[in-house]
Each structure stands twice: as structure tokens, then as C-alpha cells.
Amino acid sequence: MLVLCVGKMALEITQYLLSAQSPEAKVRNDAETILGQFRDQNLPGFLLSLSVELSNEGKPTESRRLAGIVLKNSLDAKEATRKDQLVQQWVAIDISFKSQIKNSLLTTLGTFVAEASHTAAQVVAKIASIEIPRKEWPELVGLLLANMTQSDRPALLKQATLETLGYICEEISNEDLMQDEVNAVLTAVVQGMNITEQNPEVRLAATRALYNALNFARTNFENEMERNYIMKVVCDAALAKETEIRQAAFECLVSIASTYYEVLEPYMQRIFELTSNAVKGDEEAVALQAVEFWSSICDEELEIQDYEAPESGDSSALHSHFIQKALPTLVPLLLETLLKQDEDQDQNDGIWNLAMSGGTCLGLVANTVGDDIVPLAMPFIQTNISKTDWRSREAATYAFGSILEGPSIEKLSPMVNSGLDFLLNAMNDENSHVKDTTAWTLCRIFELLHSPATGFSVVTPANLQRILGVLLESMKDAPHVAEKVCGAIYFLAQGYEDAGPSTSLFTPYIPNILNSLIVTADRTDGSDSKLRSTSYETLNEVVRCSNLSETAQIIADLLPVIMSKLDQTLKLQVVSSDDREKQGDLQALLCGVLQVIIQKLSSEDKTKHVILHVADQLMLLFLRVFDCRSSTVHEESMLAIGALAYATGPEFGKYMPEFYKYLEMGLQNFAEYEVCAISVGVVGDICRALDDKILPYCDKIMELLLKDLSSGELHRSVKPAIFSAFGDIALAIGEQFEKYINYALPMMQSASEVCAQIDNSDEEMMDYGNQLRRSIFEAYSGLLQGFKNSKAQLMLPHAPHLLQFLELVAKDRPRDETVSKAAVAVLGDLADALGSNIKIMFKDCSNCTELLGECLQSDDEQLKETAAWTQGMIGRAFSVSG
Amino acid sequence: MAPPDLRRPFKRASISDQQRRRDLSLQRQSQNRLHAQHQSRLAHTILSLTADQPVTESEPEFELEIEPEHEEQTPRDVQEAVKLRGPEARRWFAKQLMLPEWMIDVPERLNTDWYLLILTFHYISCFRYVFARPSGKRCFVVSSNGTTVSRLRNGSMLHRFPSALPNGARTKSSSRSGQSYCILDCIFHELDQTYYVIDLLSWAGMSLYECAAEFRFFWLNSKLVETGACNDPSTYHRYRFSTVLVYNCDHDGLKAAYTGSVPYVKDGLLFYNKYATRWFQALHAHYQPGNTPLVLVWKDENCSQYVVDTDGKGQVPDQQQVVLELLDDGRLATSDDPPVIFGCLNKDFIQQVR
């Protein structure tokens, strides 16, 4: 009965798979609906019939191809929760169905229809990614290898098998295969790559498979003989007749450079010859990979240098100084690539060519070796910078800009000082590529060699006027040039942040700069909105870095200009979704500017009134920006409102009735988790602004925050902020937090247990763990302080858990300083709130005692003071009898 | 060909600070949170210090009352405080003067409580400075607006006089600026009519509340002589000021402070915690003795004449008279400066007495 049913479906499915690709929408939709029904009614049968369709040589290629794709999409999805769901579905399917499906897929690998075998290879890898870690498909590797070792198998099958092996290696982790399996896979792959392999398609597939298998080959790379053999095969493939094989082989070399840097020494001579020849004469796709090899070596050496303890120069057993050794030949090689520009490379953001990758590599080399690059690059720069051919001038300028990071200021400053005037003149070059690269170089100069705060800058009172004159004039140049000019102003302004009296040198130019930036933002000749956003971002930086005591009036004058621009966006005619997007982007930029202005002016009491004066209008604008969208909340507007709440304080209460629904919307935005995170942050701002006046909104806010916390859908990075918000709310509403305690505390407790399980070897996870620890402590602090006056006893039953958590964190070494601070503070809050009740509990807290002692000795004054306060609180708790 | 993601930013770095704005927002929020929690800690602590005020926690006005209370304690308002006159000034300075000086009663506690043992160990290791405390009236000396005022522990005025302190007299050179004022923690030593400066809270408008003891002593020693305040009295400088010799709190320093000769009558030793800022001392002002010794006092017969009473002729009378004070919590203290707690009466007894 079952077989019959499947058979029937198999018959019908071809027609639906074909219809689903029909140009007619109705036919297409109907077919998709029916396929969906099949899937929902009988998933195992549906998947089986798809695999049968894919394997059936009698079916049309189109239906076979789509069957494969639908099958693949039934096993994997980009989105993590959906993917989990699909995996669970597959695992639950009856084993007899699964083995039939897998068999048909393996058969399909041998088909003559390339599209079908290619898709089958991907599907096999998807199933392998589910089943190999679970040890549910142990025979797979053996079956695939049999395809390779048995001499009678056709080349097409070998090719598809190699492809499959490559995909599998891409999908699974190297712990999922046994070493003997790895050995067998590598043997098969390397054999396929060998120069003796007659079929170029097989050789290509093998080379690509090796690229994915390299991660599995650590043990093999440790063995000199095996390593020699693999390296020989790869280097031979880099000389293959076929471009694609050469490219794939160089890709392998790039990957080897970063994975097996430490064993490369014996092969470097050969690799240098190969890459050098490729850069000089091979096709661009291959040459790019050859340059990339050297960029990867730089990455490795920079990383080693980063970790190297400066005092022990010989600790660098790992450091082979490949770049240093290759320098005299590598630098000229890279400089030559700079002359191979494309005509339209500045207008088109998607272009990546030899000149650009060569310049990028040159920059990395400069970072790696420092001063030594300067004498090697300068002759090229000096020879070419004044030539009549624009390519020479541009290449020289690009080289100059590329080597500005890495060498010392002492080495660079003479050439930059003498070259600056030349560069300023070159902003009038007849060629726009030259102007583009010159503006970028100025940008780098101001970023790297302009730091009046620390006492060094190539900008002087004598040349500042000329610099700004040239920059403001060039802001009218072609959009791609203007954009880089904005960048130059951005870094120029940044250098003057907190730079004492030097800042005053810059102040007189600010009004003109702001005007030019606004005019530039309004330009309509840019191909995209990049110039506009760069202009506004630069304007933000100028405002942010300025000395408020000198620019208060300038910024106050800017405020109504930006407000009226935001007001104008509300009147834009919005017809298409494209219009809507453009309006939203512009509003984002303007809200960003307003946020920066609000934050700047409200940072000092003297200028705060400017914001308070227009707070109503600002809020109205932000609310109307929210109104432009129906389903989502405008992120930048939310950020600006947070800043406004901070500025207005309790006055913000009057906006709450209107604003509240958008806050709610933001807190529920799981998909755009950044928006959710910002909304959570704004909850804190509002708590501090309103204090207990936030009470009427708390039920719903807490409900949403708790929902956010328990959601598997919401990105984890938002969760620490939610705990901090608990603390903010508790601090604001005090004892009124009582009704939430039974919901919030279990969450805090389970999160503190999560902290203990976080993998500290992963740097990103470690950061996350620290954030989480800090935020849980902040939540406890808020609660303890909130309840302290009247209901401290509510926290008594939860104190042992908190202390346990504190003990655990206190034991951590090394410990993040911000975590220590929060831990020591909450320890004091606990003693402060619970008084003598803590005496007995503290008996077992030796780690906390040590933590306190450690913090009292800290170099951080703030930490020391907090620790002293905590010490006092504990002392007081102990002195009270009872 | 499209650029690989990793290499893209080199020449085409586009300036987009959205993430930075988020980060800056987060930073601001987290600073504000720290500040709010900090304020709350401070307010609560002050609250427990001002328990004698007739306020109950359920009254809504409560917060309004407490707010300015703790504001007054924070260094920000020192500038305001020097402008205060009359009862307000008395009240403010009375609070500031409630700075702790403690008897060390370590031994018993050491034995009774392991935890305090460890804490005490930390305390002791934290004490850096020691000096011989001059005998006399503990007071605050404030110079501002061309005059100098000294106030006793209860806030009442001791002297109003011209001094060589910045803005301490109406001389041509004084700036008269309201910004430029000094607050000194002094002991007025009757015998030589000298103000011995034992600490510095503000100097020429600069608050030293947040500075560690080390810096305050350094500043005091370098600035006080400079002004001529240590010179002999003159028309515009009625009383002499003097610094005290501060020793490092090691064996030698302790011995020097304990046995060394000084130009004044000794009244015990004062120990300063090396990280004790004035701000924290103020915060800890009302804790029970012995708990948070950021400043400690030690007295015995070798370094203080006030261990036992003497009569007007310097003879030790047959009977020692002690005035005792019954504190609200039932503890019994001497009315010495500082008070010595030596017992605790039980509640029944207090009820009976009352």
C-alpha cells in the first residue's frame, strides 16, 4: 500500500516539478501548493519521490534539478531555528525511507547529466552533515572511496565523488572523521590531483576537494613525508595547463598559508617562484590568488607579532619572517601590480583587480615589516609621481598611501611633510583616478599622522588653512572623489578631539565645513547614497569631536537646520517600496545627526537648555518618523529618543503615552535584533529619566522583556542588556518590583548557570560571558537597592544563589575588570540590603574575600573605592549583633 | 571580479558609524546606570546616617528631603557650601566634621570573628600614613571672600580672622573670586595659638575630596608654605598655620610618630588609609567604630595626656570623672573627642531609666 502510494506520487511529481518552473505565475503557484501538500501529508514519501526523480535517467533534466534543490532545502536552511527543525524532521524519518533515499542519491552521482550529479553531491553532503556527527552513516566514506579506487568506474563518477567529498569536508567538523577515514579521503583526493590524472575535470574536482579537506589534514601535515607529497601535488597543480586548476591550486596555497604557516619554510622558495610568475604573467584570476597568498602570510605574521611579548624577542619560534626575507623582491613585484588599474575602478564598487589587491598586500607588508619598506618603495613613488601617464601617477600615490601604516612616525614624517603640499596640488590633477587616490592618501595621512593630542601632527597652524581650502573645494569634485575628501575631513576633525589648545585652531573652520558637508549631502549626482551618508557621518564626527565651549552656538545653529531637513523627509512622496527605503535611509542619517547633537549639547548643563527648548518638536519629529513605517521601528530614531530621554529627565513623562507603543514594537522585534537591543537600552534611559513614574508601563515592559529572554529566536547579544534593564527598572520603581521577582529571579539564576558553562577558549564567547556576568550583577544590584528601604527580606532567599555565583566568578582568573567591579559592587549591595543576615552565608565565601582584597589593591581608583565601600558595608553587617 | 570580503576595506573603507553610535549609546547608558546605582548607594548610606531625622519611609516627601541631604555631602557642593552663612553653615559643617577617629579594639574581634580578621588584615595593610595628633580643638578652617572662619565639630564658629590662605583676607592681592576658597581640616592648639592642618579638602577652589591621602598631604605641604600661612602672625594673618610631620606607616615611622618630639602636645596617633579619599571618609562617617577604619586613632599614656584626666595643676586626681553619653542604640560612650564606646545597655534597663 505504501509502495503503491509512493509510486503514484512519483508518477505525478514530475509534472508538478516542471509546472513549478513555469513562466506563468498561476501554474507555478498551483504546482507549488500541491508540492507543499505532498510534503505536509507524507514527508518521508515526498522526500523519497524527490530522490527517485533526481536519480531517474528517464526524467527531464529540469525536473531532476528542481527535485534535488527541493530535497536540499528540506535538509538545510540559513536561519538557525529553521535548520534545527529540518534536522529534527530528517532524524525522525523511518530508517528504511532514509536508506532508500541515500541509495538513490549515491546512484545519482554516476549519472551523465552533470546538473543532476552536481545536485546529488550537495544533497549527500547535507545528509552527511546531519548523520556523520551522529554516527548514523558510517559506510558513506567507504562507499565514496570505492568509487575512486575501483579502476572501472567512469571519470564522471570520480568527479562527482570528489565533489561530494569536498562538500562533506566543508559541512562537517574535523572531529567527526576518524584519522583513518581522513587518511583515506586525502589519499583519494591527492591521487585525483596528481599530474598523472588524465582527466582535467577529475583533477579540478580533486583540487577543489583538497581545498575543503585541508582543515582535516593536520596530522598529515605534521608528517614530513606526507606533507612533502601534498605540497608537491599542490605546486604541480599550480602549473597545470588549465586556468581553473591553477586557480584552485593557488587557493589551496592561500589556505595552507594560514592553516600551516609554521611548516612552510622548506617550500617557500618554490612558492615564491610560482606566485611571482603568476603575478607577472598569469591570468588575473590566478594572479589575484598569488597576491592573496602573500597577504595571508602577512596576516599570519602580524598575528604572531601581536601576541609576541615585546621584551622577549626570541619567543617567536613560530615567526619565520617570510615577508622580511622576501622583501627586496616582493615589494617591487607588488609595486608593478599597481600599474594594472582598470579605467572604471573608482566608479564601480564591485571591482577587484590586480592593482587593488597588490596595493592592499603592500599595505599589509608595510604593517608587517615597518620602516624597512620605506627605502624600497620610495624610488618607485618618486619616479612615477610626476609622469605624464596617469597610471604612473596614480600607482605612485597609491603606493605612498599604502605604506603609511606600519613604519614609524620618525621614518614617515619627513616624507609626508615634504609630500603634503604636492598631494594638495594633486587634488587638481586632470585625472579623476589620481584625485581619488590622492584624497584617499590624505585621508590616511590625517588618520595616521595627525594626533595633536599626543603631540604629533603633520598639520600645523601654518598649513591648516591651505589644507581646508583644498578639501572644501575638492568636495565639489566627482562623487567618488568627494567621498574620500569627506573621509579626510573626518579624520582631520577626529585628531582634534580632546587636543587642548590645538582644538581651537580647528574651531574657526567648523561653520564652513558644516555648510559644505550639508551642501554635499544634498548632491544628487552620486550613483548611490554613499556620498550622502559619508557627508552626514563626517558632519557627526566634526560635531562630536569639537570643543563644546567653543562650538556651542555653532551646534545650536545646526540643530534647526537638521530638524527642518528631517521634517522635509516626512513630506516626501512615497509611492514605491523603493521610495520608502530611500526615505527611511535619509531619516536614519538625519536622526543619527540629531542623536549626536542631542548627546553633545546635553553633555553640559550650560548647553542643555538648547535641547530642552526644542524637546517637544524633536519628539514630535521622531514619532512621525516612526509613523512612516507600519511593522518595524526606526532604529536611529529610537537611539535619538534614548539620548533625548537622558537630556529631558522627568519631563520625558509627557511623551510616554505616545511613544510607548513604539517602544513595545521595538522590544518585540526579534528579527532585527539590533533594534530590539536599542529598545532595551532605551528602557533603561527612560527608567532613569522617569523614576517611579514609569510604573504604569512596567507590567507590559517586563512581560516583553521576559518574553525576549525566553525566546530562542532572539539573538543572544540582546540578552545581557535585558538583565541590566531589570536592574534599571527595579532601581526606578523600588519595592513595586516585588510582583516581578518570581519571574525575574529564576531567569537571572539560570543565566548565571549558563555563565559557568561558557566556553572560555572562544574569545567571542568569553566576551559574551563577561557581558552576561556583568549584567546579571547589575540586575541584582538594582533589585537589592530597590528593595533595600522596605522589602529587603524579599531578597533573602535568593542571596545564597547570588553568593554562589559570586564565588564562582571570584574564582575566575584572569577576570575581566568590569566584571570585578560589578561583582564587588553587588557584594556590597548584598551586605547593605541584608545586613547581619549575611553573616552566616559569608562563612563559606573565601573567594569573595579574596576578590575584595584583590580589588582593594587594584590600580583602578574607581574599583578601589567601590571595594572600600563594600568592605565598609560588610564590616557594618558584621558589627551589628544578631 | 568581486573583492574578497576580507580585503575590501583597504581603499574603499566607507565611513558608517551606525555601530559606533550604538556603542556610544550603550556606553552612555552604562555610565548612567553606574551613576544611578552609585547615587543610590550613597543616598542609602546617608539615609542610615541621618536616621535621627523625623522622617518615615512611607512619606512621599521623604525622597525630596533626602535628596538635598546627600547632595550636600558630595564634593560638587563644596563650592556652594562655602557661601553658606549662619545656621545653614553650621549644619553643613557639622556634618562634614563628623569624621571618624577610631580606637583600635582589634584583639577581641580578632578572636571572635574570622571574617573580621581577614578584613582587618586588609585594613592594616592599607594604612600608609601615621602622625602624632596635636591636642586641641578639631575644626574646619574655611577661607573665602576675603575672610577666614574656623568652625568646631558642632558647626559653631571658633574664630573669624584674616589669614594668608588664598582669599583668606581682604588684601590687594586676593582675587576675591567666589571660586577661590580653601577648606582645611585642622586642630587648633591653644598653647601656641596655631592651627595644625591635618588634612586638606579644598585648595583655591580645587576639590581634593576625590584625591587619595598621599596626594592631599603632598599638596598641603607644597601649598601651605607657599602662601605664607605658616609665617608668624601679622595684621593680615592672625593665626599661624602649621603642617604636622607625616610618617610612612612602617616600623620606623610608627616609632617616630609614637616617641618623637613635636612642637605641640600630643593626643594620640592618627592613621590614614592610603586610598582613603575624603569622600569615602564622609561616607563612612557614621559607621560603628572599628568597622571601616579609613582613619584610625590610637591613644595610650605614652602618646596622649588625655588617657587620664588631669586637674588644672596637672595633677592626676584621686578619682577620675567621666561624662558618659547614652546613644540612641543603647551604646554607652564617653564624651571625649573622639568618644570611646565601652559598653552597651540592654533595652529593659534603658526603658526603666526613661
Coordinates of N, CA and C in Angstrom, one line a residue, chain A residues 109-211:
Chain A
L109 N 25.1 10.0 -8.3 CA 26.5 10.5 -8.5 C 27.0 10.0 -9.9
G110 N 26.6 8.8 -10.3 CA 27.2 8.3 -11.5 C 26.5 8.7 -12.8
T111 N 25.5 9.6 -12.7 CA 24.7 9.9 -13.9 C 25.5 10.7 -14.9
F112 N 25.1 10.7 -16.1 CA 25.8 11.5 -17.2 C 25.3 12.9 -17.2
V113 N 24.2 13.2 -16.5 CA 23.7 14.5 -16.5 C 24.4 15.3 -15.4
A114 N 25.3 16.2 -15.8 CA 26.1 16.9 -14.8 C 25.3 17.6 -13.7
E115 N 24.2 18.3 -14.2 CA 23.4 19.0 -13.2 C 22.9 18.1 -12.1
A116 N 22.4 16.9 -12.5 CA 21.9 16.0 -11.5 C 23.0 15.5 -10.6
S117 N 24.1 15.1 -11.1 CA 25.1 14.6 -10.2 C 25.7 15.7 -9.3
H118 N 25.8 16.9 -9.8 CA 26.2 18.0 -9.0 C 25.3 18.3 -7.8
T119 N 24.0 18.3 -8.1 CA 23.0 18.5 -7.1 C 23.0 17.3 -6.1
A120 N 23.1 16.1 -6.6 CA 23.2 15.0 -5.7 C 24.3 15.0 -4.7
A121 N 25.5 15.5 -5.3 CA 26.7 15.6 -4.4 C 26.4 16.6 -3.2
Q122 N 25.7 17.7 -3.5 CA 25.4 18.6 -2.5 C 24.4 18.0 -1.4
V123 N 23.4 17.3 -2.0 CA 22.4 16.7 -1.0 C 23.1 15.6 -0.1
V124 N 24.0 14.8 -0.7 CA 24.7 13.8 0.1 C 25.4 14.5 1.2
A125 N 26.1 15.6 0.8 CA 26.9 16.3 1.9 C 26.0 16.8 3.0
K126 N 24.8 17.3 2.6 CA 23.8 17.8 3.6 C 23.4 16.7 4.6
I127 N 23.1 15.5 4.0 CA 22.7 14.4 4.8 C 23.9 14.0 5.7
A128 N 25.1 14.0 5.1 CA 26.3 13.6 5.8 C 26.5 14.6 7.0
S129 N 26.2 15.9 6.8 CA 26.4 16.8 7.9 C 25.5 16.5 9.0
I130 N 24.4 15.9 8.8 CA 23.5 15.6 9.9 C 23.9 14.2 10.5
E131 N 24.2 13.3 9.6 CA 24.4 11.9 10.1 C 25.8 11.5 10.5
I132 N 26.8 12.1 9.9 CA 28.2 11.7 10.3 C 28.4 12.0 11.8
P133 N 28.1 13.2 12.2 CA 28.4 13.5 13.7 C 27.6 12.6 14.6
R134 N 26.4 12.1 14.1 CA 25.6 11.2 14.9 C 26.0 9.7 14.7
K135 N 27.0 9.5 13.9 CA 27.5 8.1 13.5 C 26.3 7.3 12.9
E136 N 25.5 8.0 12.1 CA 24.4 7.2 11.5 C 24.6 6.9 10.0
W137 N 25.8 7.3 9.5 CA 26.0 6.9 8.1 C 27.5 6.4 8.0
P138 N 27.9 5.4 8.8 CA 29.3 5.0 8.9 C 29.9 4.5 7.6
E139 N 29.0 4.0 6.7 CA 29.5 3.4 5.5 C 29.8 4.4 4.4
L140 N 29.3 5.6 4.6 CA 29.4 6.6 3.5 C 30.8 6.8 2.9
V141 N 31.8 7.1 3.8 CA 33.1 7.3 3.3 C 33.7 6.2 2.5
G142 N 33.5 4.9 3.0 CA 33.9 3.7 2.3 C 33.3 3.6 1.0
L143 N 32.0 3.9 0.9 CA 31.3 3.8 -0.4 C 31.9 4.8 -1.4
L144 N 32.1 6.0 -1.0 CA 32.6 7.0 -1.9 C 34.0 6.7 -2.3
L145 N 34.8 6.1 -1.4 CA 36.2 5.8 -1.7 C 36.3 4.7 -2.7
A146 N 35.3 3.8 -2.6 CA 35.3 2.7 -3.6 C 35.1 3.2 -5.0
N147 N 34.3 4.3 -5.1 CA 34.2 4.9 -6.5 C 35.5 5.4 -7.0
M148 N 36.4 5.8 -6.1 CA 37.7 6.3 -6.6 C 38.7 5.2 -6.8
T149 N 38.7 4.1 -6.0 CA 39.8 3.2 -6.1 C 39.5 2.1 -7.2
Q150 N 38.2 1.8 -7.5 CA 38.0 0.8 -8.5 C 38.2 1.4 -9.9
S151 N 39.0 0.7 -10.6 CA 39.5 1.3 -11.9 C 38.5 1.4 -12.9
D152 N 37.4 0.5 -12.8 CA 36.4 0.5 -13.9 C 35.4 1.6 -13.8
R153 N 35.5 2.5 -12.7 CA 34.5 3.5 -12.6 C 34.7 4.6 -13.6
P154 N 33.6 5.2 -14.1 CA 33.8 6.2 -15.1 C 34.3 7.6 -14.5
A155 N 35.0 8.4 -15.3 CA 35.5 9.6 -14.8 C 34.5 10.5 -14.2
L156 N 33.3 10.5 -14.8 CA 32.2 11.4 -14.3 C 31.9 11.0 -12.9
L157 N 31.8 9.7 -12.6 CA 31.5 9.3 -11.2 C 32.6 9.7 -10.3
K158 N 33.9 9.6 -10.7 CA 35.0 10.0 -9.9 C 34.9 11.5 -9.6
Q159 N 34.6 12.3 -10.6 CA 34.5 13.7 -10.5 C 33.4 14.1 -9.5
A160 N 32.2 13.5 -9.6 CA 31.1 13.7 -8.7 C 31.5 13.3 -7.3
T161 N 32.2 12.2 -7.2 CA 32.6 11.7 -5.9 C 33.5 12.7 -5.2
L162 N 34.5 13.2 -5.9 CA 35.4 14.1 -5.4 C 34.7 15.4 -4.9
E163 N 33.8 15.8 -5.8 CA 32.9 17.0 -5.4 C 32.2 16.7 -4.1
T164 N 31.6 15.5 -4.0 CA 30.9 15.1 -2.8 C 31.8 15.2 -1.5
L165 N 33.0 14.6 -1.7 CA 34.0 14.6 -0.6 C 34.3 16.0 -0.2
G166 N 34.5 16.9 -1.2 CA 34.8 18.3 -0.9 C 33.7 18.9 -0.1
Y167 N 32.4 18.7 -0.6 CA 31.3 19.3 0.1 C 31.2 18.8 1.5
I168 N 31.4 17.5 1.7 CA 31.3 16.9 3.0 C 32.3 17.5 4.0
C169 N 33.5 17.7 3.5 CA 34.6 18.3 4.3 C 34.2 19.7 4.7
E170 N 33.5 20.4 3.8 CA 33.1 21.8 4.0 C 32.0 21.8 5.1
E171 N 31.2 20.7 5.1 CA 30.0 20.7 6.0 C 30.3 20.3 7.4
I172 N 31.2 19.3 7.6 CA 31.4 18.7 8.9 C 32.6 19.2 9.6
S173 N 32.7 18.9 10.8 CA 33.9 19.4 11.6 C 35.0 18.3 11.6
N174 N 36.2 18.7 11.7 CA 37.3 17.7 11.6 C 37.3 16.7 12.7
E175 N 36.5 16.9 13.7 CA 36.4 15.9 14.8 C 35.5 14.7 14.4
D176 N 34.7 15.0 13.3 CA 33.7 14.0 13.0 C 34.2 12.8 12.2
L177 N 35.4 12.9 11.7 CA 36.0 11.8 11.0 C 37.1 11.2 11.8
M178 N 37.2 9.8 11.6 CA 38.4 9.1 12.3 C 39.6 9.4 11.4
Q179 N 40.8 9.3 12.1 CA 42.0 9.6 11.3 C 42.2 8.7 10.1
D180 N 41.8 7.4 10.2 CA 42.0 6.5 9.1 C 41.0 6.9 7.9
E181 N 39.9 7.5 8.3 CA 39.0 8.0 7.2 C 39.6 9.2 6.6
V182 N 40.2 10.1 7.4 CA 40.8 11.3 6.9 C 41.9 10.8 5.9
N183 N 42.7 9.9 6.4 CA 43.9 9.4 5.5 C 43.3 8.9 4.2
A184 N 42.3 8.1 4.2 CA 41.8 7.6 3.0 C 41.2 8.6 2.1
V185 N 40.5 9.6 2.7 CA 39.9 10.7 1.9 C 41.1 11.5 1.2
L186 N 42.1 11.8 2.0 CA 43.2 12.6 1.5 C 43.9 11.9 0.4
T187 N 44.1 10.6 0.6 CA 44.8 9.8 -0.4 C 44.0 9.8 -1.7
A188 N 42.7 9.6 -1.6 CA 41.9 9.7 -2.8 C 42.0 11.0 -3.5
V189 N 41.9 12.1 -2.7 CA 41.8 13.4 -3.3 C 43.2 13.8 -3.9
V190 N 44.3 13.5 -3.2 CA 45.6 13.8 -3.7 C 45.9 13.0 -5.0
Q191 N 45.4 11.8 -5.0 CA 45.6 11.0 -6.2 C 44.9 11.6 -7.4
G192 N 43.7 12.1 -7.1 CA 42.9 12.7 -8.2 C 43.6 14.0 -8.7
M193 N 44.4 14.6 -7.8 CA 45.0 15.9 -8.2 C 46.3 15.6 -9.0
N194 N 46.8 14.4 -8.8 CA 48.2 14.1 -9.4 C 48.3 14.4 -10.8
I195 N 49.5 14.8 -11.2 CA 49.8 15.1 -12.6 C 49.5 14.0 -13.5
T196 N 49.5 12.7 -13.0 CA 49.2 11.6 -13.8 C 47.7 11.4 -14.2
E197 N 46.9 12.2 -13.5 CA 45.5 12.1 -13.7 C 45.2 12.7 -15.1
Q198 N 44.6 11.9 -16.0 CA 44.5 12.3 -17.3 C 43.3 13.3 -17.5
N199 N 42.2 13.0 -16.7 CA 41.0 13.8 -16.9 C 41.1 15.1 -16.2
P200 N 41.1 16.3 -16.9 CA 41.2 17.6 -16.2 C 40.0 17.9 -15.3
E201 N 38.9 17.4 -15.7 CA 37.7 17.6 -14.8 C 37.9 17.0 -13.4
V202 N 38.4 15.7 -13.5 CA 38.6 15.0 -12.2 C 39.7 15.7 -11.4
R203 N 40.7 16.2 -12.1 CA 41.8 16.8 -11.4 C 41.3 18.1 -10.8
L204 N 40.5 18.9 -11.5 CA 39.9 20.1 -10.9 C 39.1 19.8 -9.7
A205 N 38.2 18.8 -9.8 CA 37.3 18.5 -8.7 C 38.2 18.1 -7.5
A206 N 39.3 17.3 -7.8 CA 40.1 16.9 -6.7 C 40.8 18.1 -6.0
T207 N 41.3 19.0 -6.8 CA 41.9 20.2 -6.3 C 41.0 21.0 -5.4
R208 N 39.8 21.1 -5.9 CA 38.8 21.9 -5.1 C 38.4 21.1 -3.8
A209 N 38.4 19.8 -3.9 CA 38.1 19.0 -2.7 C 39.2 19.1 -1.7
L210 N 40.4 19.2 -2.2 CA 41.5 19.3 -1.2 C 41.4 20.6 -0.5
Y211 N 40.9 21.7 -1.2 CA 40.8 23.0 -0.5 C 39.9 22.8 0.7

